mmCIF file of C-alpha atoms and ligand atoms in Angstrom:
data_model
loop_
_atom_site.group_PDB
_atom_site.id
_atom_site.type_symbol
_atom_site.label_atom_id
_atom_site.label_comp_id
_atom_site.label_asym_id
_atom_site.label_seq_id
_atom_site.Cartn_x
_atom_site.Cartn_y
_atom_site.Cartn_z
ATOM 1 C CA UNK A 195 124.497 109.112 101.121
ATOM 2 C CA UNK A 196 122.977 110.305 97.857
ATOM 3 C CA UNK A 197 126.254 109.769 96.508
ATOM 4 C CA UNK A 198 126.341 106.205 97.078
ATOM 5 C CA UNK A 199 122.137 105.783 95.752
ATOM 6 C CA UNK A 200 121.862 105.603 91.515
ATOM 7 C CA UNK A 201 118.761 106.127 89.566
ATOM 8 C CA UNK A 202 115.616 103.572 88.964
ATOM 9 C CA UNK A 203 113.351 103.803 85.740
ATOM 10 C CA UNK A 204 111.070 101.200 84.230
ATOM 11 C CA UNK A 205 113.057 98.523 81.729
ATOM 12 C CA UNK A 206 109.127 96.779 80.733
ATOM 13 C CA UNK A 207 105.346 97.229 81.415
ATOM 14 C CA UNK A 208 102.862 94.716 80.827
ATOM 15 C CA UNK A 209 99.300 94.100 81.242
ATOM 16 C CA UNK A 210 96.307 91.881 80.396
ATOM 17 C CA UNK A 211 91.963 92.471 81.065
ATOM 18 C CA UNK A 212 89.827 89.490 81.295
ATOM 19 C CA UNK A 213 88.136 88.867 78.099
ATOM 20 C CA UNK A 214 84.740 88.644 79.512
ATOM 21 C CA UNK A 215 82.806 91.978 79.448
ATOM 22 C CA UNK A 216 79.994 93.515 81.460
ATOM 23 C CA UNK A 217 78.628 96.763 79.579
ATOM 24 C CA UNK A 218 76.528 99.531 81.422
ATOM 25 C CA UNK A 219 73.125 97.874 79.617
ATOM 26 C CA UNK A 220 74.358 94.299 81.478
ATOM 27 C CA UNK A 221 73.974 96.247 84.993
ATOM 28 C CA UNK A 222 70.701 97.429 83.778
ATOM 29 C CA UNK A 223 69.526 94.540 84.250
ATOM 30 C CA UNK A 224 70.794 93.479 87.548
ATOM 31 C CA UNK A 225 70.281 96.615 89.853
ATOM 32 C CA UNK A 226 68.419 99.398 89.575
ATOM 33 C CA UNK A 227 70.379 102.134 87.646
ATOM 34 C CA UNK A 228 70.751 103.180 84.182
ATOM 35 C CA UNK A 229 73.712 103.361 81.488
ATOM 36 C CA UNK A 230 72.825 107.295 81.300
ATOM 37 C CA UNK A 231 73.763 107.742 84.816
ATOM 38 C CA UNK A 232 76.689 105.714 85.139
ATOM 39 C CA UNK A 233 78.225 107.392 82.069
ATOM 40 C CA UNK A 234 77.313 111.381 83.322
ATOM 41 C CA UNK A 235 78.720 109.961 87.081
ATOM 42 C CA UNK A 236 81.623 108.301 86.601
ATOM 43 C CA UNK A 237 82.634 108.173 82.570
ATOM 44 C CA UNK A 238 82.716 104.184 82.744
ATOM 45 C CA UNK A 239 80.859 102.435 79.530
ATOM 46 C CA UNK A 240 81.936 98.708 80.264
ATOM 47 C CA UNK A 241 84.595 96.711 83.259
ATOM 48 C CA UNK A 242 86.293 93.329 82.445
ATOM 49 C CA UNK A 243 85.409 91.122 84.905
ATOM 50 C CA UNK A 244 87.283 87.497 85.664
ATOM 51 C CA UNK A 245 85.288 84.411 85.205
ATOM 52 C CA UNK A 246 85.431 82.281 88.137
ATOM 53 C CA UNK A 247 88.579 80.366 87.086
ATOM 54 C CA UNK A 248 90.676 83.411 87.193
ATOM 55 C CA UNK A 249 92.291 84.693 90.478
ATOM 56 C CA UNK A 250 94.263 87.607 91.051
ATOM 57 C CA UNK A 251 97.928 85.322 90.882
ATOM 58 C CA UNK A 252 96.489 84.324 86.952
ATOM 59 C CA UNK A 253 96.426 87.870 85.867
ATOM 60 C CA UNK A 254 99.850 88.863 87.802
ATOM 61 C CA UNK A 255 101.057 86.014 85.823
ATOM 62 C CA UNK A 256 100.751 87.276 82.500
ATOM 63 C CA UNK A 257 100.927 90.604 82.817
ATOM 64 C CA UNK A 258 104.168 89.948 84.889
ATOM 65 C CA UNK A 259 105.256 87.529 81.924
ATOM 66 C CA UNK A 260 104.907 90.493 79.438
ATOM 67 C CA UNK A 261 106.800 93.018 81.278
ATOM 68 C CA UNK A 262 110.132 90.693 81.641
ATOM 69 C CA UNK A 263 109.797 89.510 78.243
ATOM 70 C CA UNK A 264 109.556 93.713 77.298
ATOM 71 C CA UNK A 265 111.761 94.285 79.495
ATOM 72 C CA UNK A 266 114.530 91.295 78.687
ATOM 73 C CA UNK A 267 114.950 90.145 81.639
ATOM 74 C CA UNK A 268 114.529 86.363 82.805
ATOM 75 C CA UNK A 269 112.590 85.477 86.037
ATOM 76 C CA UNK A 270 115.804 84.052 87.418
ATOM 77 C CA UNK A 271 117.458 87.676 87.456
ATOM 78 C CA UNK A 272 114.944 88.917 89.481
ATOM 79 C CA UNK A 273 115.569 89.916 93.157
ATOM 80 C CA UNK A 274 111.942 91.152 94.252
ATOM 81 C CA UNK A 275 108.245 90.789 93.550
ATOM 82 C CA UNK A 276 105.932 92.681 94.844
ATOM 83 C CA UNK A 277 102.058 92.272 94.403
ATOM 84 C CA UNK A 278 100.057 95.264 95.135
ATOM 85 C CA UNK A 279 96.763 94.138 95.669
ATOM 86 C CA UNK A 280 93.447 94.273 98.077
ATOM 87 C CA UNK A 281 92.312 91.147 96.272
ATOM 88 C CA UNK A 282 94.852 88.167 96.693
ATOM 89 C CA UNK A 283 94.306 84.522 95.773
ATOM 90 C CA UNK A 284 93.898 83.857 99.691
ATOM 91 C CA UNK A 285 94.860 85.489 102.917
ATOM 92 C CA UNK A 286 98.243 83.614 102.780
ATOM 93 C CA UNK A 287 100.712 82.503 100.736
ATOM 94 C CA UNK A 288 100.833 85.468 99.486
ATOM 95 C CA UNK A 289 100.083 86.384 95.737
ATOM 96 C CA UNK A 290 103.678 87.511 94.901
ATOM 97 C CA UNK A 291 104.566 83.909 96.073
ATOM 98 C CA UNK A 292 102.441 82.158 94.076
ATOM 99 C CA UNK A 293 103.397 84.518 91.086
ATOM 100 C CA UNK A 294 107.146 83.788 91.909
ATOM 101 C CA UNK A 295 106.666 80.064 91.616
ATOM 102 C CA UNK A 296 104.465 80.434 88.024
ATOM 103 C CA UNK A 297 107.641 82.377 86.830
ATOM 104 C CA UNK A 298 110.249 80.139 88.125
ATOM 105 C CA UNK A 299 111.942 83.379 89.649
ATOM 106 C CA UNK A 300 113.629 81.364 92.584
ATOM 107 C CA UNK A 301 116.168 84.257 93.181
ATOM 108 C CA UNK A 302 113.585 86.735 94.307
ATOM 109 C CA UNK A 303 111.769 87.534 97.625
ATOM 110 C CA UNK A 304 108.671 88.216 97.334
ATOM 111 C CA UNK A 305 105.567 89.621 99.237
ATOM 112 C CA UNK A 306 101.967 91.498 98.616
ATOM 113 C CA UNK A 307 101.621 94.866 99.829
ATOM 114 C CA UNK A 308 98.147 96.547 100.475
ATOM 115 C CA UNK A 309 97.754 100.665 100.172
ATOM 116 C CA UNK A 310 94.155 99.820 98.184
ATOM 117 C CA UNK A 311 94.082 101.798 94.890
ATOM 118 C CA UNK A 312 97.631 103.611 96.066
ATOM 119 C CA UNK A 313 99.171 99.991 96.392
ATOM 120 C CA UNK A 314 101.340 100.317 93.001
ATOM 121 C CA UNK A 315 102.857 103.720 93.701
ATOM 122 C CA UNK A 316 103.664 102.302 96.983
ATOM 123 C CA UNK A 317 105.057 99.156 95.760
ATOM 124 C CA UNK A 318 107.306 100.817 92.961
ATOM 125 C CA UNK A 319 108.145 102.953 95.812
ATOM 126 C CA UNK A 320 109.192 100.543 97.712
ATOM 127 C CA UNK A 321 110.966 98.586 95.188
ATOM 128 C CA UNK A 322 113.434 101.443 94.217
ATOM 129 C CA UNK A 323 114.547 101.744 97.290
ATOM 130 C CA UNK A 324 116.083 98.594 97.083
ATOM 131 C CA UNK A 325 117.023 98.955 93.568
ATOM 132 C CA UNK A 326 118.727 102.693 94.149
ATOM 133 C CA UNK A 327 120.697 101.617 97.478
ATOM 134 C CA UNK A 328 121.864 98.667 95.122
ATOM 135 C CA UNK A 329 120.194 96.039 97.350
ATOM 136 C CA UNK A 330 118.850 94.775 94.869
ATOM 137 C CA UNK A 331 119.401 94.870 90.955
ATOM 138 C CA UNK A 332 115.865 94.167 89.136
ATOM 139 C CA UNK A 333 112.480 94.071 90.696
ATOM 140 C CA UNK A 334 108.937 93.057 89.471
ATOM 141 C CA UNK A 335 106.435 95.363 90.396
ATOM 142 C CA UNK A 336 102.561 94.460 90.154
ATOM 143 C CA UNK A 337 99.602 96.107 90.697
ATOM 144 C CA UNK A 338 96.459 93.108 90.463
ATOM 145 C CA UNK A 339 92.917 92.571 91.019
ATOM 146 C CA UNK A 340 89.843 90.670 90.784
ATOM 147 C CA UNK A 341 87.566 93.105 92.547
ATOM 148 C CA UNK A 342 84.636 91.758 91.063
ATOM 149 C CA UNK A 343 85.070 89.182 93.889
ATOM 150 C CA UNK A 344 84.578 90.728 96.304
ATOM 151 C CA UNK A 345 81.850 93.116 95.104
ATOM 152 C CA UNK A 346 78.202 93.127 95.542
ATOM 153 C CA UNK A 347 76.516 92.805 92.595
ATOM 154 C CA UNK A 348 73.146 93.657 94.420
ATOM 155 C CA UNK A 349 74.679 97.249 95.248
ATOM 156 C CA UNK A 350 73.893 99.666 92.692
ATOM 157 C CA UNK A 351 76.131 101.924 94.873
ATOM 158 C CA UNK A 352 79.598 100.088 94.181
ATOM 159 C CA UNK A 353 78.604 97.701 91.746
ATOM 160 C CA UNK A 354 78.848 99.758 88.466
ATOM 161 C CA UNK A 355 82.440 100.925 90.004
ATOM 162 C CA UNK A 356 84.534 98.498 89.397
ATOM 163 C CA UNK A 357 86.775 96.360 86.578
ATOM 164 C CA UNK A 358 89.407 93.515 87.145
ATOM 165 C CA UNK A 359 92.875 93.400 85.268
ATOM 166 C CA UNK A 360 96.313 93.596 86.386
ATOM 167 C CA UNK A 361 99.611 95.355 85.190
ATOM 168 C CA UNK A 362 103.146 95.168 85.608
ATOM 169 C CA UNK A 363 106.375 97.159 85.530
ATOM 170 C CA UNK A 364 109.743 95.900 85.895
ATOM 171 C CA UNK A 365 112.253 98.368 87.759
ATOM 172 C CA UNK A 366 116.135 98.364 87.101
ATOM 173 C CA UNK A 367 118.845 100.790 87.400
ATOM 174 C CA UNK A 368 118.728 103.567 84.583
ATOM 175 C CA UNK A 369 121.005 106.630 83.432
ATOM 176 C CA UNK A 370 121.161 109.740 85.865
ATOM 177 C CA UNK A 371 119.444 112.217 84.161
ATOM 178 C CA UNK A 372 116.246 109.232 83.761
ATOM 179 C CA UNK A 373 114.247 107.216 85.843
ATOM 180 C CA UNK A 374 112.145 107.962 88.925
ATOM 181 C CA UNK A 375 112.586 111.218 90.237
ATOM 182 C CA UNK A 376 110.421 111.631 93.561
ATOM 183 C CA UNK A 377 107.813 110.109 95.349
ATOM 184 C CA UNK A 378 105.528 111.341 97.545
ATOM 185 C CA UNK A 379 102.785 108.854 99.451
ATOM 186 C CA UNK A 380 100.743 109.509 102.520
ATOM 187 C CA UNK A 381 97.884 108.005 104.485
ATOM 188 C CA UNK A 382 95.125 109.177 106.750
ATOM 189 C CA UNK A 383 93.466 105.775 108.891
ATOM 190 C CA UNK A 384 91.431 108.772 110.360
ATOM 191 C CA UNK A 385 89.179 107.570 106.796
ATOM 192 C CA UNK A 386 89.281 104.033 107.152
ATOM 193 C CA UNK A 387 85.558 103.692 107.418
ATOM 194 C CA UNK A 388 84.812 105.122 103.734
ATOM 195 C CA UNK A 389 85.712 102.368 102.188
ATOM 196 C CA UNK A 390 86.321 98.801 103.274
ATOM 197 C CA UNK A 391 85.301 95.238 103.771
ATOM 198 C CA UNK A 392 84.074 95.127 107.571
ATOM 199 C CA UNK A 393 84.448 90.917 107.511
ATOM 200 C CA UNK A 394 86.758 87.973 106.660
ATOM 201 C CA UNK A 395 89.730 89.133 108.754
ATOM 202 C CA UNK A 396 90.535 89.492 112.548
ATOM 203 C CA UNK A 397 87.894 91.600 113.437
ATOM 204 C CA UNK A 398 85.210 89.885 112.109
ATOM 205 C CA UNK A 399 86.605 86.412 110.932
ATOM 206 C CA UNK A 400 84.329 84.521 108.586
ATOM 207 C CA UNK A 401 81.421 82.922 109.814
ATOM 208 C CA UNK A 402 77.777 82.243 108.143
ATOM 209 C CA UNK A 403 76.500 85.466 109.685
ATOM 210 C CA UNK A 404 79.241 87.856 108.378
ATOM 211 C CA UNK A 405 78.370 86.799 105.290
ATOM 212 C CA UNK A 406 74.781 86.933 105.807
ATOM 213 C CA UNK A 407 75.249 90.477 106.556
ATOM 214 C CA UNK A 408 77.115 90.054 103.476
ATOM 215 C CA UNK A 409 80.353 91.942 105.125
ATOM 216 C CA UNK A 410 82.783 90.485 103.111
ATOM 217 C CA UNK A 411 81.807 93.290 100.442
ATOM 218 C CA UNK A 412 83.114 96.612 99.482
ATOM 219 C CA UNK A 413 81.132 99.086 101.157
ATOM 220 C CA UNK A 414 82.187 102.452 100.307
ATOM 221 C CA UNK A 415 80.552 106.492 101.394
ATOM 222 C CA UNK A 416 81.084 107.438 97.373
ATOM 223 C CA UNK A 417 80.212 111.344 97.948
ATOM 224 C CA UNK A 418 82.910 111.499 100.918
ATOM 225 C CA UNK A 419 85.506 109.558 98.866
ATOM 226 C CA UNK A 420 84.924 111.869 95.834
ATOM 227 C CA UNK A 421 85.776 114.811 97.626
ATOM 228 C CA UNK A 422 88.941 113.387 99.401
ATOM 229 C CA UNK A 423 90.079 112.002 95.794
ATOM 230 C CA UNK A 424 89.047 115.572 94.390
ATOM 231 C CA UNK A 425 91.738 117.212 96.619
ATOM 232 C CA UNK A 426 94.467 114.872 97.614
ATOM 233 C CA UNK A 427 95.371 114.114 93.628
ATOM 234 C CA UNK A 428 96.291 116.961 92.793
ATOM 235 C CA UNK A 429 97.957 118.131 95.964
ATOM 236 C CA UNK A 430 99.981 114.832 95.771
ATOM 237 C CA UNK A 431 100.528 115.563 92.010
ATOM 238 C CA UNK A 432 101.998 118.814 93.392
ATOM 239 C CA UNK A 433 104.009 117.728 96.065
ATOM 240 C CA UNK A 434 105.667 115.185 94.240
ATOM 241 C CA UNK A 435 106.586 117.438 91.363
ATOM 242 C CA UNK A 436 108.007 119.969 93.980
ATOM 243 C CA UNK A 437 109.969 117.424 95.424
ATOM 244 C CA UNK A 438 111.621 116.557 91.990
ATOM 245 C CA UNK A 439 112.498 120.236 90.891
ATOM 246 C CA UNK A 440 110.014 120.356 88.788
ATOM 247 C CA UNK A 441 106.852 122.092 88.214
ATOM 248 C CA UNK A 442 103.138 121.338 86.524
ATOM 249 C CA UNK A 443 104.373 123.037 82.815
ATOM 250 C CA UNK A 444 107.417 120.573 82.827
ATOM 251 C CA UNK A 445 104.755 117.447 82.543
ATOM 252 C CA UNK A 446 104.340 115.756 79.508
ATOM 253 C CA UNK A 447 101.530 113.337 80.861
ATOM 254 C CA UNK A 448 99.256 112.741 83.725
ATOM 255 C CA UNK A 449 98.737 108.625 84.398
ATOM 256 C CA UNK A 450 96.192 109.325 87.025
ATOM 257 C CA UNK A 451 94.339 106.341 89.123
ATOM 258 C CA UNK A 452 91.037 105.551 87.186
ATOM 259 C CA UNK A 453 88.011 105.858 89.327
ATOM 260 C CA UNK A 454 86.060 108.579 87.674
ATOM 261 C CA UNK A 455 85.961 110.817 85.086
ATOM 262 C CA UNK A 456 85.456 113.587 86.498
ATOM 263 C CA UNK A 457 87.780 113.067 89.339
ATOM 264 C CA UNK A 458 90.274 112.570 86.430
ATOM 265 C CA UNK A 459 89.087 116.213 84.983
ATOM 266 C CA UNK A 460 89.644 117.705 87.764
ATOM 267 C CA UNK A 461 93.008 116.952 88.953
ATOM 268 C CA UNK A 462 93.913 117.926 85.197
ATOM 269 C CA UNK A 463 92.696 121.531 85.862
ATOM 270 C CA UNK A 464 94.439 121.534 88.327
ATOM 271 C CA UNK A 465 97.602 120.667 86.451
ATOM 272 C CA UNK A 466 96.784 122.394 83.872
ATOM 273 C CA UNK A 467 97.033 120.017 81.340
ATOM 274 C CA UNK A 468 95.044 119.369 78.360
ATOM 275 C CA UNK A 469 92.741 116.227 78.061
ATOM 276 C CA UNK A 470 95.779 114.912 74.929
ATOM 277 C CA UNK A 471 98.137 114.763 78.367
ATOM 278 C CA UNK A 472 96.124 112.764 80.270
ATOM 279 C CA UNK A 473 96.048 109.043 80.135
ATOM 280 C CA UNK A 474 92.454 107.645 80.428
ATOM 281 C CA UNK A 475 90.900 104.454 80.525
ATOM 282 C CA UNK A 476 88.106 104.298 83.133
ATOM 283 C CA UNK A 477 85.745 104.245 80.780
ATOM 284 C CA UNK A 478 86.504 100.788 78.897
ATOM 285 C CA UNK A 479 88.239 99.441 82.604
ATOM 286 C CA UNK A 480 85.955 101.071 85.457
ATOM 287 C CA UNK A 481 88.262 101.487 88.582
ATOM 288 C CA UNK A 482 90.570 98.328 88.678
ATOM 289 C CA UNK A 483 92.391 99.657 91.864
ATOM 290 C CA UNK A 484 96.165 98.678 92.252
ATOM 291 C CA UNK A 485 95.715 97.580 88.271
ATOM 292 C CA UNK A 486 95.046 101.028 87.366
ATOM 293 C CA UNK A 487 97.715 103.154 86.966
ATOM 294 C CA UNK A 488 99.779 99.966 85.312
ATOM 295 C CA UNK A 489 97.511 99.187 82.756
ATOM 296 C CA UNK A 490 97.079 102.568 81.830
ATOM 297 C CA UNK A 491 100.535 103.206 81.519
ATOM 298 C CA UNK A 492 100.672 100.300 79.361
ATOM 299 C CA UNK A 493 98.133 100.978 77.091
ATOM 300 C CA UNK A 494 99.803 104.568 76.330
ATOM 301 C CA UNK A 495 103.092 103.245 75.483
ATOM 302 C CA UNK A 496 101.482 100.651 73.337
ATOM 303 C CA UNK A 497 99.675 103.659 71.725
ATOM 304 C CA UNK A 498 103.309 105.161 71.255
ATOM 305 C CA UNK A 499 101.873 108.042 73.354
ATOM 306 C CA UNK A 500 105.235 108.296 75.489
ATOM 307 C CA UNK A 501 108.596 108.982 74.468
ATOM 308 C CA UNK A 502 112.092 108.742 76.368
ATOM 309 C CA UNK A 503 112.352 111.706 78.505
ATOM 310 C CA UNK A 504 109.206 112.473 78.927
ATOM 311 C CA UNK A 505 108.207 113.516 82.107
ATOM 312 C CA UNK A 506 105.123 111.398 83.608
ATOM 313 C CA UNK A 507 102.989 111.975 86.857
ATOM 314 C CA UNK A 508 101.185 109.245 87.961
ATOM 315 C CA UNK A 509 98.542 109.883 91.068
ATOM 316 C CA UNK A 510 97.328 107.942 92.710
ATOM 317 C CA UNK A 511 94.645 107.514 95.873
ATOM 318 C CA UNK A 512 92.095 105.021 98.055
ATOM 319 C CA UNK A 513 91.192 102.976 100.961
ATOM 320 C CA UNK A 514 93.077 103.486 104.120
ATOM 321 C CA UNK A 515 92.512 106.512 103.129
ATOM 322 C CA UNK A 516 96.285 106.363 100.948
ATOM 323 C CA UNK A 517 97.694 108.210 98.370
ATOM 324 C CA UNK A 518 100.771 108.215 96.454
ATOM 325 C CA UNK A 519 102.141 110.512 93.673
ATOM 326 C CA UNK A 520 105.432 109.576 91.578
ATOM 327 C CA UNK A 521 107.557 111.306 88.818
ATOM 328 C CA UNK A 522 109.502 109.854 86.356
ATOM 329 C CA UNK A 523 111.660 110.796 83.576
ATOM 330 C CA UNK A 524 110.664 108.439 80.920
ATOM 331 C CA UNK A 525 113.869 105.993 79.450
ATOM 332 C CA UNK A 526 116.227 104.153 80.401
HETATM 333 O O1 UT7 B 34 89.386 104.009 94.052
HETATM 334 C C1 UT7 B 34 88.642 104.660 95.028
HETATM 335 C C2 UT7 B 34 87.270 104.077 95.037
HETATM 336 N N1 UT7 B 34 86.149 104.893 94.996
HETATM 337 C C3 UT7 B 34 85.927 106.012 94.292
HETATM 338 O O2 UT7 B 34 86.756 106.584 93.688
HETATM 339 C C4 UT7 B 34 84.543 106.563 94.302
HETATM 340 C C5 UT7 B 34 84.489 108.047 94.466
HETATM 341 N N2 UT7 B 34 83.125 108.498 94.391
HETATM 342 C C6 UT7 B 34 82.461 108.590 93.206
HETATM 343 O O3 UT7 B 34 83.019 108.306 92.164
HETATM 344 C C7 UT7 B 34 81.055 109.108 93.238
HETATM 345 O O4 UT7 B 34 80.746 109.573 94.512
HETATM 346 C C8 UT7 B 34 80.006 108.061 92.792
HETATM 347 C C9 UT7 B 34 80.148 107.780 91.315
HETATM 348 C C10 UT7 B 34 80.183 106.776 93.586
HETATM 349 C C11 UT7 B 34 78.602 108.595 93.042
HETATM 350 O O5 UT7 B 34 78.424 109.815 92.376
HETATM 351 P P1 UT7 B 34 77.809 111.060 93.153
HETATM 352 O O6 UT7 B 34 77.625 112.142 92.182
HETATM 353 O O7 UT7 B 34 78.715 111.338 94.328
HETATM 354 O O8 UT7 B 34 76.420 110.526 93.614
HETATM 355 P P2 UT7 B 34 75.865 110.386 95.107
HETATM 356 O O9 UT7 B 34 76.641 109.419 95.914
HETATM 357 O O10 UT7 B 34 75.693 111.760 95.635
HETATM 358 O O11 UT7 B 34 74.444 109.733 94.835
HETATM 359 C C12 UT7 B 34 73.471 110.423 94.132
HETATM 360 C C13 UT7 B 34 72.243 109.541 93.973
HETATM 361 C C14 UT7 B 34 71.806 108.827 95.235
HETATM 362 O O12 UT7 B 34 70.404 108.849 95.279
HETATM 363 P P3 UT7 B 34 69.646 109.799 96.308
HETATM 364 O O13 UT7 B 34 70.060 109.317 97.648
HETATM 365 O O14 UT7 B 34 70.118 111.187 95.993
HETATM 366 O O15 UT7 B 34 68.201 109.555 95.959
HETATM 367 C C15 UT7 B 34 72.252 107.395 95.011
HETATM 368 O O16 UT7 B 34 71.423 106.459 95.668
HETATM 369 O O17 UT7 B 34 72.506 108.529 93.007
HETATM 370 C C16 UT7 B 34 72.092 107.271 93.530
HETATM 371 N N3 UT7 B 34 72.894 106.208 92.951
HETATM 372 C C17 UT7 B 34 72.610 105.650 91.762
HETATM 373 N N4 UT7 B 34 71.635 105.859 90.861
HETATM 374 C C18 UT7 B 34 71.642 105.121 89.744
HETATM 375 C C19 UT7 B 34 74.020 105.650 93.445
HETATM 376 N N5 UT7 B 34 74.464 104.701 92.595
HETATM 377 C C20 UT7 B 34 73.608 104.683 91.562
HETATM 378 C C21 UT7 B 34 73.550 103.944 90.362
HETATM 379 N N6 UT7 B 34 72.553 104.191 89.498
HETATM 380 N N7 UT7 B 34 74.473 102.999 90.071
#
């Protein structure tokens, strides 16, 4: 069977942030919390936030655009979009479909997928199995959100959190010695309480008292989160590495989900790797979710920080509880 597979890599990232900006002083004055603490807590300075023209399909859009157009590819060669989001336009059609008609990519299927913060990793995951079995020749891979949607601006707890912004990678077929080189995702439902939105689906459909109760928020138990994120990254980071042959002094750079410093610091140490190895941009961003580890990867290539075969981690966890780790072998 692995005969018959062939190896995936990235042909073109892309990415775009809102342009509006709320800084830690903003939040200052709208709960009760202070820049000082945001800063020691979680590393995050300032989040772009989407005004209230801009849905999560508008940011796919462009950051989609830029990855073909990096790539050279043209919507109509595409066979697959996926949208990894916990954010989408609306509960159905789907954001990938509303993406796929904005690009005029009428050759591709196209669906959201929803693994929270993990979501990308899962989707490119998903995509290159298609790709690699030769299902499929070129997919479009997003990660996208406008979390500041659906957060509470009246929660000091979650409200300083988060950013919106959106990235985007497309996946084609690549040499053999480049590309992906192992996955490795997992979930644990056991955690689905730590963080979630209790209203607005089947449970608790939408109704003037769920949102009363205002339940169609992001609640989140931060301290119990931390400590799962603290752990899982870098045994993910590991397992993923071991799965590829490789091992923690054969990576060139860590693209690690963006929630918190000091989750960030952590899974470093335990990689080993120097702060100049590990992509970071939580604190201009905040924790954009599926966006993350996209935009962050774009930013460093923009930066000319990677270079073809380079080996990069990315890492990945969330709600669900999920988490995802991936390898790849920078070039094409
Ligand atoms: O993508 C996955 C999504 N989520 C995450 O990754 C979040 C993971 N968790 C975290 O990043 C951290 O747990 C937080 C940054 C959310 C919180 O940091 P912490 O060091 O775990 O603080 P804590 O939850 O233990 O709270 C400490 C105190 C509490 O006060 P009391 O109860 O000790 O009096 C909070 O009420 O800090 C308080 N607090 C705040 N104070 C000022 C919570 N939020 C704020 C705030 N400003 N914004």
């Amino acid at each position: 069977m692995l005969g018959h597979k062939r190896s995936v890599g990235i042909l073109g990232v892309g990415s775009t942030l809102p342009e509006n900006i709320i800084t830690n002083r903003d939040l200052e004055t709208m709960v009760d919390t202070s820049s000082e603490w945001i800063i020691s807590r979680t590393g995050i300075r300032e989040r772009h936030i989407a005004g209230p023209d801009i849905a999560t399909s508008d940011l796919s859009l462009t950051a989609g655009r830029q990855a073909l157009e990096r790539a050279g590819i043209e919507a109509q060669e595409l066979d697959l979009i996926i949208v990894a989001t916990a954010t989408p336009d609306m509960p159905f059609p789907s954001t990938a479909c509303i993406v796929q008609a904005a690009l005029g990519a009428n050759n591709a299927a196209a669906f959201d997928l929803e693994a929270a913060c993990s979501g990308f990793l899962y989707g490119v995951a998903v995509a290159e199995q298609f790709i690699s079995s030769k299902t499929y020749d070129t997919a479009l891979v997003i990660g996208a959100e406008t979390l500041s949607k659906i957060t509470n601006w009246s929660d000091r707890n979650t409200c300083v959190l988060f950013g919106d912004g959106a990235g985007a990678c497309v996946l084609g077929p690549v040499s053999n010695d480049r590309g992906i080189l192992s996955h490795y995702l997992g979930a644990d439902g056991r955690g689905k309480e730590l963080l979630q939105i209790r209203g607005g689906g089947s449970r608790k459909p939408t109704s003037i008292d769920t949102v009363r109760q205002k339940l169609h928020y992001i609640e989140m138990q931060g301290a119990e989160v931390y400590k799962f994120a603290v752990r899982i990254m870098g045994e993910a980071a590991l397992k993923a590495l071991q799965r590829s042959g490789l091992s923690r002094e054969d990576v060139d750079f860590l693209v690690p989900h963006q929630a918190n410093h000091r989750i960030i610091k952590a899974v470093a140490r335990r990689l080993r790797l120097p702060p100049e190895q590990v992509i970071v941009n939580v604190d201009r961003c905040g924790n954009m979710s599926a966006a993350s580890i996209p935009v962050a990867l774009d930013e460093a290539i923009i930066a000319g920080r990677i270079n073809a075969d380079d080996i990069l981690v990315l890492v990945a966890f969330g709600g669900g509880l999920t988490w995802g780790a991936t390898v790849i072998k920078w070039g094409t």
